[in-house]
XYZ file of C-alpha atoms in Angstrom:
462
model
C 33.687 -32.813 3.282
C 36.538 -33.297 5.769
C 35.551 -35.174 8.936
C 37.031 -32.485 11.161
C 34.966 -29.822 9.420
C 31.802 -31.817 10.095
C 32.828 -32.314 13.728
C 33.405 -28.585 14.189
C 29.993 -27.773 12.738
C 28.378 -30.369 14.990
C 30.191 -28.921 18.019
C 29.068 -25.364 17.156
C 25.417 -26.311 16.718
C 25.232 -28.316 19.955
C 27.721 -26.362 22.081
C 30.172 -29.243 22.536
C 33.232 -27.499 23.937
C 35.135 -30.710 24.474
C 35.175 -31.451 20.758
C 36.343 -27.905 19.969
C 39.143 -28.069 22.524
C 40.218 -31.523 21.351
C 40.377 -30.592 17.663
C 42.231 -27.329 18.336
C 44.713 -29.179 20.569
C 45.334 -31.771 17.870
C 45.700 -29.176 15.117
C 45.987 -25.451 16.026
C 45.262 -24.562 12.388
C 41.966 -26.421 12.286
C 39.939 -23.198 12.538
C 41.897 -21.677 9.669
C 41.272 -24.833 7.632
C 37.548 -24.480 8.391
C 37.520 -20.913 7.055
C 39.204 -22.025 3.844
C 36.947 -25.008 3.211
C 33.625 -23.632 4.455
C 32.791 -20.382 2.658
C 29.143 -20.151 3.699
C 29.174 -19.079 7.334
C 31.574 -19.226 10.232
C 31.384 -21.407 13.341
C 30.375 -18.311 15.301
C 27.404 -17.792 12.971
C 26.244 -21.357 13.559
C 26.719 -21.206 17.314
C 24.840 -17.891 17.467
C 21.902 -19.226 15.471
C 21.715 -22.276 17.745
C 21.965 -20.100 20.894
C 25.167 -21.583 22.325
C 26.693 -18.751 24.428
C 29.364 -20.956 26.043
C 30.648 -22.050 22.648
C 30.577 -18.418 21.442
C 32.666 -17.323 24.415
C 35.236 -20.115 24.010
C 35.486 -19.702 20.230
C 36.135 -15.967 20.518
C 38.887 -16.632 23.062
C 40.614 -18.800 20.489
C 39.825 -16.645 17.439
C 38.646 -13.074 18.282
C 38.615 -12.037 14.625
C 35.807 -14.460 13.790
C 33.251 -11.963 15.161
C 33.889 -9.566 12.277
C 33.200 -12.081 9.502
C 30.043 -11.892 7.398
C 28.070 -14.796 5.983
C 26.928 -15.130 2.380
C 23.905 -12.892 3.119
C 25.986 -10.070 4.611
C 25.165 -10.663 8.301
C 27.705 -10.696 11.131
C 27.219 -12.919 14.191
C 26.315 -9.845 16.246
C 23.617 -8.922 13.718
C 22.092 -12.388 14.006
C 22.152 -12.289 17.807
C 20.447 -8.872 17.767
C 17.766 -9.960 15.297
C 17.064 -13.042 17.410
C 16.988 -10.909 20.555
C 19.603 -13.069 22.306
C 20.925 -10.563 24.835
C 23.327 -13.081 26.414
C 25.205 -13.709 23.166
C 25.138 -9.991 22.316
C 26.937 -9.249 25.568
C 29.363 -12.144 25.047
C 30.385 -10.827 21.638
C 30.663 -7.193 22.745
C 32.663 -8.165 25.839
C 35.568 -9.044 23.530
C 35.244 -6.024 21.252
C 32.645 -3.314 21.816
C 33.589 -1.638 18.536
C 31.758 -4.439 16.728
C 28.480 -2.608 17.328
C 29.571 0.164 14.940
C 30.505 -2.200 12.110
C 28.031 -2.161 9.231
C 26.882 -5.207 7.335
C 24.141 -5.705 4.780
C 22.821 -2.421 3.303
C 25.142 -0.567 5.652
C 23.089 -1.451 8.725
C 24.649 -1.707 12.152
C 23.528 -3.840 15.079
C 21.493 -0.923 16.464
C 19.598 -0.646 13.198
C 18.532 -4.293 13.415
C 17.558 -3.866 17.064
C 15.324 -0.900 16.108
C 13.726 -2.795 13.221
C 12.900 -5.781 15.430
C 11.905 -3.807 18.529
C 14.606 -5.302 20.793
C 14.550 -2.698 23.563
C 16.831 -4.640 25.918
C 19.395 -5.027 23.145
C 19.116 -1.304 22.353
C 19.966 -0.507 25.973
C 22.943 -2.866 25.894
C 24.293 -1.485 22.617
C 23.953 2.198 23.520
C 25.379 1.714 27.004
C 28.552 0.336 25.400
C 28.530 2.309 22.131
C 26.610 5.571 22.633
C 27.901 7.030 19.372
C 26.166 4.285 17.382
C 22.909 6.247 17.698
C 24.308 8.537 14.981
C 24.893 5.701 12.513
C 22.911 5.824 9.263
C 22.317 3.143 6.660
C 24.193 3.340 3.377
C 21.158 2.596 1.259
C 18.677 5.278 2.389
C 20.573 7.266 5.013
C 18.156 6.157 7.748
C 18.862 6.398 11.450
C 17.696 3.845 13.998
C 14.847 6.244 14.808
C 13.671 6.186 11.191
C 13.749 2.394 11.100
C 11.829 2.051 14.369
C 8.983 4.247 13.049
C 8.891 2.677 9.594
C 8.689 -0.803 11.120
C 6.019 0.216 13.664
C 8.242 -0.558 16.665
C 6.820 1.891 19.203
C 8.694 0.563 22.253
C 11.990 0.698 20.383
C 11.209 4.255 19.277
C 10.581 5.352 22.872
C 13.834 3.737 24.002
C 15.800 5.494 21.251
C 14.241 8.895 22.000
C 15.052 8.523 25.694
C 18.637 7.560 24.876
C 18.958 10.540 22.525
C 17.828 12.829 25.346
C 20.134 11.131 27.847
C 23.132 11.410 25.530
C 22.311 15.032 24.599
C 21.862 13.966 20.978
C 18.343 15.316 20.431
C 19.571 16.614 17.076
C 19.217 13.058 15.744
C 15.444 13.521 15.914
C 15.698 16.298 13.310
C 18.097 14.390 11.057
C 16.663 13.640 7.627
C 17.237 10.555 5.538
C 18.465 10.661 1.953
C 15.063 12.005 0.900
C 15.110 14.670 3.594
C 12.358 13.103 5.701
C 12.783 13.514 9.437
C 11.294 11.153 11.994
C 8.347 13.543 12.337
C 7.697 13.395 8.566
C 7.596 9.609 8.638
C 5.467 9.430 11.785
C 2.893 11.896 10.421
C 2.699 10.327 6.972
C 2.403 6.744 8.235
C -0.102 7.688 10.942
C 2.191 6.691 13.829
C 0.164 8.703 16.314
C 1.806 7.204 19.406
C 5.223 8.245 18.092
C 3.934 11.764 17.370
C 2.648 12.004 20.934
C 6.084 11.055 22.251
C 7.786 13.719 20.136
C 5.294 16.497 20.907
C 4.404 15.650 24.525
C 4.625 18.585 26.942
C 6.959 16.742 29.313
C 9.281 15.615 26.525
C 12.720 17.173 26.204
C 12.619 16.573 22.457
C 9.640 18.927 22.117
C 11.879 21.920 22.685
C 14.439 20.863 20.091
C 12.302 19.276 17.372
C 12.070 21.256 14.137
C 8.381 21.043 13.224
C 8.992 23.027 10.028
C 11.825 20.901 8.643
C 11.393 20.360 4.907
C 12.121 17.148 3.050
C 13.545 16.831 -0.435
C 10.212 17.894 -1.942
C 10.021 21.002 0.217
C 7.224 19.574 2.372
C 6.839 20.136 6.092
C 5.097 17.727 8.457
C 1.848 19.698 8.007
C 2.138 19.311 4.235
C 2.140 15.507 4.443
C -0.591 15.360 7.096
C -3.846 14.092 5.599
C -6.900 15.157 7.575
C -9.162 12.092 7.703
C -10.538 11.911 11.232
C -10.719 13.807 14.524
C -7.293 12.593 15.648
C -5.722 14.055 12.518
C -7.229 17.387 13.480
C -5.727 16.995 16.953
C -2.270 16.339 15.472
C -2.741 19.361 13.213
C -3.498 21.530 16.239
C -0.534 20.149 18.190
C 1.807 20.990 15.319
C 0.331 24.449 14.831
C 0.653 25.161 18.568
C 4.376 24.504 18.217
C 4.615 26.927 15.294
C 4.290 24.469 12.435
C 3.315 25.966 9.082
C 2.614 24.729 5.591
C 5.018 25.423 2.767
C 3.870 28.040 0.249
C 2.784 26.676 -3.109
C 5.674 28.442 -4.830
C 8.355 26.955 -2.545
C 11.315 25.988 -4.774
C 11.561 22.215 -4.794
C 14.944 20.574 -4.931
C 15.913 18.549 -7.967
C 15.937 15.382 -5.902
C 12.403 14.045 -5.733
C 11.204 11.680 -3.034
C 10.281 8.177 -4.094
C 7.984 7.426 -1.185
C 6.930 10.632 0.529
C 5.463 13.196 -1.827
C 4.014 16.509 -0.909
C 0.205 16.542 -0.860
C -1.040 20.126 -1.209
C -4.146 20.786 0.822
C -5.833 23.548 2.750
C -6.150 23.696 6.491
C -8.992 21.893 8.303
C -10.608 25.215 9.228
C -10.835 26.162 5.588
C -12.176 22.707 4.724
C -15.043 23.175 7.156
C -15.956 26.593 5.826
C -15.723 25.907 2.110
C -18.303 23.698 0.440
C -16.102 23.160 -2.584
C -13.281 21.749 -0.464
C -15.635 19.162 1.056
C -16.200 17.732 -2.417
C -12.426 17.574 -2.935
C -11.960 16.025 0.487
C -14.428 13.173 -0.067
C -13.303 12.573 -3.642
C -11.218 9.451 -4.292
C -7.503 10.105 -3.763
C -4.916 7.574 -4.899
C -2.435 8.594 -2.191
C -4.993 8.239 0.615
C -7.631 5.616 -0.207
C -6.630 1.973 -0.066
C -7.481 -0.314 -3.018
C -9.276 -2.698 -0.659
C -11.649 -0.050 0.703
C -12.281 1.314 -2.789
C -13.090 -2.148 -4.149
C -15.479 -2.829 -1.282
C -17.292 0.471 -1.844
C -17.609 -0.203 -5.573
C -18.940 -3.699 -4.906
C -21.612 -2.333 -2.576
C -22.691 0.332 -5.086
C -22.670 -2.125 -8.020
C -24.679 -4.712 -6.055
C -27.233 -2.074 -5.094
C -27.643 -0.900 -8.698
C -27.921 -4.485 -9.952
C -30.600 -5.240 -7.359
C -32.681 -2.170 -8.247
C -32.422 -2.783 -12.003
C -33.208 -6.496 -11.663
C -36.325 -5.724 -9.605
C -37.417 -2.986 -12.017
C -36.970 -5.378 -14.954
C -39.170 -8.043 -13.379
C -41.779 -5.560 -12.117
C -41.668 -2.463 -14.325
C -43.586 0.638 -13.298
C -47.298 0.361 -13.983
C -48.240 1.493 -17.467
C -44.678 1.619 -18.843
C -44.653 -1.563 -20.922
C -48.358 -1.901 -21.690
C -48.934 -1.433 -25.367
C -51.265 1.548 -25.576
C -53.086 2.641 -28.714
C -51.561 5.691 -30.313
C -53.010 8.939 -29.029
C -55.597 10.663 -31.237
C -54.319 13.148 -33.721
C -54.397 16.707 -32.462
C -57.102 18.958 -33.923
C -56.069 21.110 -36.838
C -54.811 24.505 -35.772
C -56.721 27.657 -36.512
C -56.303 29.037 -39.944
C -54.141 31.945 -38.864
C -51.797 29.795 -36.800
C -51.523 27.224 -39.557
C -50.338 29.886 -41.904
C -47.803 31.228 -39.398
C -46.355 27.992 -37.967
C -47.144 25.080 -40.272
C -43.861 23.216 -39.716
C -43.633 23.753 -35.957
C -47.055 22.368 -35.159
C -46.560 19.340 -37.357
C -43.154 18.694 -35.741
C -44.548 18.890 -32.216
C -47.364 16.534 -33.103
C -44.989 14.015 -34.665
C -42.581 14.170 -31.725
C -45.409 13.687 -29.256
C -46.678 10.655 -31.105
C -43.227 9.077 -31.342
C -42.345 9.686 -27.687
C -45.703 8.461 -26.514
C -45.618 5.231 -28.473
C -41.916 4.321 -28.487
C -39.678 6.265 -26.105
C -41.455 5.599 -22.820
C -41.392 1.807 -22.857
C -38.364 1.099 -25.032
C -36.054 3.651 -23.428
C -37.003 2.333 -20.008
C -36.044 -1.193 -21.107
C -32.778 0.019 -22.648
C -31.688 2.188 -19.706
C -32.653 -0.366 -17.069
C -30.945 -3.231 -18.935
C -27.810 -1.144 -19.546
C -27.602 -0.271 -15.846
C -28.081 -3.904 -14.826
C -25.440 -5.224 -17.231
C -22.925 -2.507 -16.349
C -23.241 -3.111 -12.607
C -22.925 -6.869 -13.133
C -19.757 -6.307 -15.188
C -18.282 -4.246 -12.346
C -18.958 -7.090 -9.908
C -17.324 -9.598 -12.290
C -14.197 -7.457 -12.728
C -13.811 -6.561 -9.045
C -14.176 -10.159 -7.860
C -11.455 -11.422 -10.184
C -9.173 -13.732 -8.221
C -11.708 -14.366 -5.466
C -12.178 -17.931 -4.176
C -15.031 -19.986 -5.712
C -14.524 -18.038 -8.945
C -16.408 -20.528 -11.156
C -19.396 -20.686 -8.847
C -19.504 -16.885 -8.546
C -19.451 -16.385 -12.313
C -22.058 -19.097 -12.741
C -24.367 -17.281 -10.324
C -23.830 -13.882 -11.974
C -24.371 -15.133 -15.527
C -27.411 -17.130 -14.438
C -28.873 -13.964 -12.939
C -28.259 -12.150 -16.238
C -29.990 -14.918 -18.202
C -32.922 -14.879 -15.795
C -33.236 -11.137 -16.242
C -33.071 -11.516 -20.005
C -35.835 -14.141 -20.125
C -38.031 -12.030 -17.836
C -37.596 -8.936 -20.020
C -38.241 -10.903 -23.215
C -41.539 -12.162 -21.838
C -42.543 -8.533 -21.356
C -41.323 -7.501 -24.817
C -43.543 -10.145 -26.434
C -46.590 -8.158 -25.309
C -45.601 -5.297 -27.607
C -46.666 -4.998 -31.217
C -44.419 -6.466 -33.905
C -42.762 -3.218 -34.902
C -41.873 -2.214 -31.359
C -40.841 -5.787 -30.503
C -38.117 -5.807 -33.159
C -36.829 -2.436 -32.004
C -36.875 -3.647 -28.387
C -34.738 -6.696 -29.253
C -32.209 -4.434 -30.944
C -31.973 -2.075 -27.990
C -31.703 -4.955 -25.509
C -28.891 -6.516 -27.546
C -26.993 -3.230 -27.416
C -27.612 -2.865 -23.672
C -26.330 -6.391 -22.949
C -23.244 -6.136 -25.203
C -22.154 -2.521 -24.749
C -20.572 -2.783 -21.236
C -18.472 -5.770 -22.298
C -17.566 -4.182 -25.637
C -16.359 -0.953 -24.028
C -13.955 -2.954 -21.875
C -12.657 -5.545 -24.336
C -12.876 -4.058 -27.854
C -10.124 -1.441 -27.220
C -7.850 -4.169 -25.863
C -8.512 -6.510 -28.766
C -8.129 -3.643 -31.222
C -4.798 -2.665 -29.685
C -3.558 -6.252 -29.812
C -4.664 -6.613 -33.442
C -2.969 -3.348 -34.378
C 0.292 -4.333 -32.678
C 0.183 -7.749 -34.337
C -0.397 -6.215 -37.765
C 2.327 -3.616 -37.238
C 4.874 -6.201 -36.040
C 4.013 -8.462 -38.942
C 4.586 -5.673 -41.465
C 7.851 -4.745 -39.747
C 9.110 -8.310 -40.123
C 8.136 -8.362 -43.765
C 9.997 -5.130 -44.417
């Protein structure tokens, strides 16, 4: 690379104004040569990243147009200064051309959008004091305002600053503006549980409270109440605050638009008052819901339940209930029925006697072994599947399989006390109990793979 290009880059990174002035004096076209030979980022980008405000000021005096250039990632120098929160450089750049704050870069975002995403409240004040109309700018990708981005990125301080500026500029209508999916700021705040933001919007002393449309519908026809999921007492409080302002739920037959939301779907549900009065709705409320319950919490709950079942079954296998496994002599045959009954119900009495004998000698002990072993193996399988990817995976599997072997040896020692006929049947039932949970999980997968392999093979042959 040209020596002068390297010197300019070195001057920009370290703020060496003497080198810049010297090179420009020697060759007035040196900055143009730099733009032609260095296509990655401009000198202003480098000086901004290295926080050199003096160099930024001097460079813009020489070449004001450099502030509008984008780097290979689509960022302008002003965008970088905003993201870094460098208020000094932001003011230096805007002092030459305040219209730069309305220029859009990557994904159609302006400087105010980046300030909202990063929570730069001081930068927000500087931008809106110079460019008040920039509060109306929306991104090209999703049609989001700076208010949307502040809520979605959990930047509460930035959200407060933007709401106050909207009230000061008499642009409260921006609070009701929907994105490309029709979601207003209130929709996003309610759905993402941004309670502090909801309080700001609905506070009694807030000017926005009188202008906010609590019944605005998104692209799916859902109001803020429709997307509110009642999970705790604070959700009930938000529900009451919305209802006090006249918020309602959309009727079930509301005509949806053809454009469906990708992220914010309507969740039909009844009001909290109805939930408390209807027993059926409590079952629905506590039932697992994919939209509400996190995978982490669900996994933890399943692990607790599976561990509890495995513990109970393991203990019951080692110490079965008294009298369950002891090999008892078959009960005495029932006395023959009276002559009149024998004539009337010969098959029924014989069937009852046979069933009683079979249940008494086989079902009690063997079905206990089968059910207890099946429960133990199934719960152990759940633990194995849910802990997939955990650290110490080999040691964890070693412990689980060792526990299964220990259970198996303990049960076999009990089975040996049975008579030969029942012992063989017990081994068969135990084999099924140990293999069935694994087979139900893996046989369909293996069968599907074998079928696809056979079908693809035949297709190639044809």
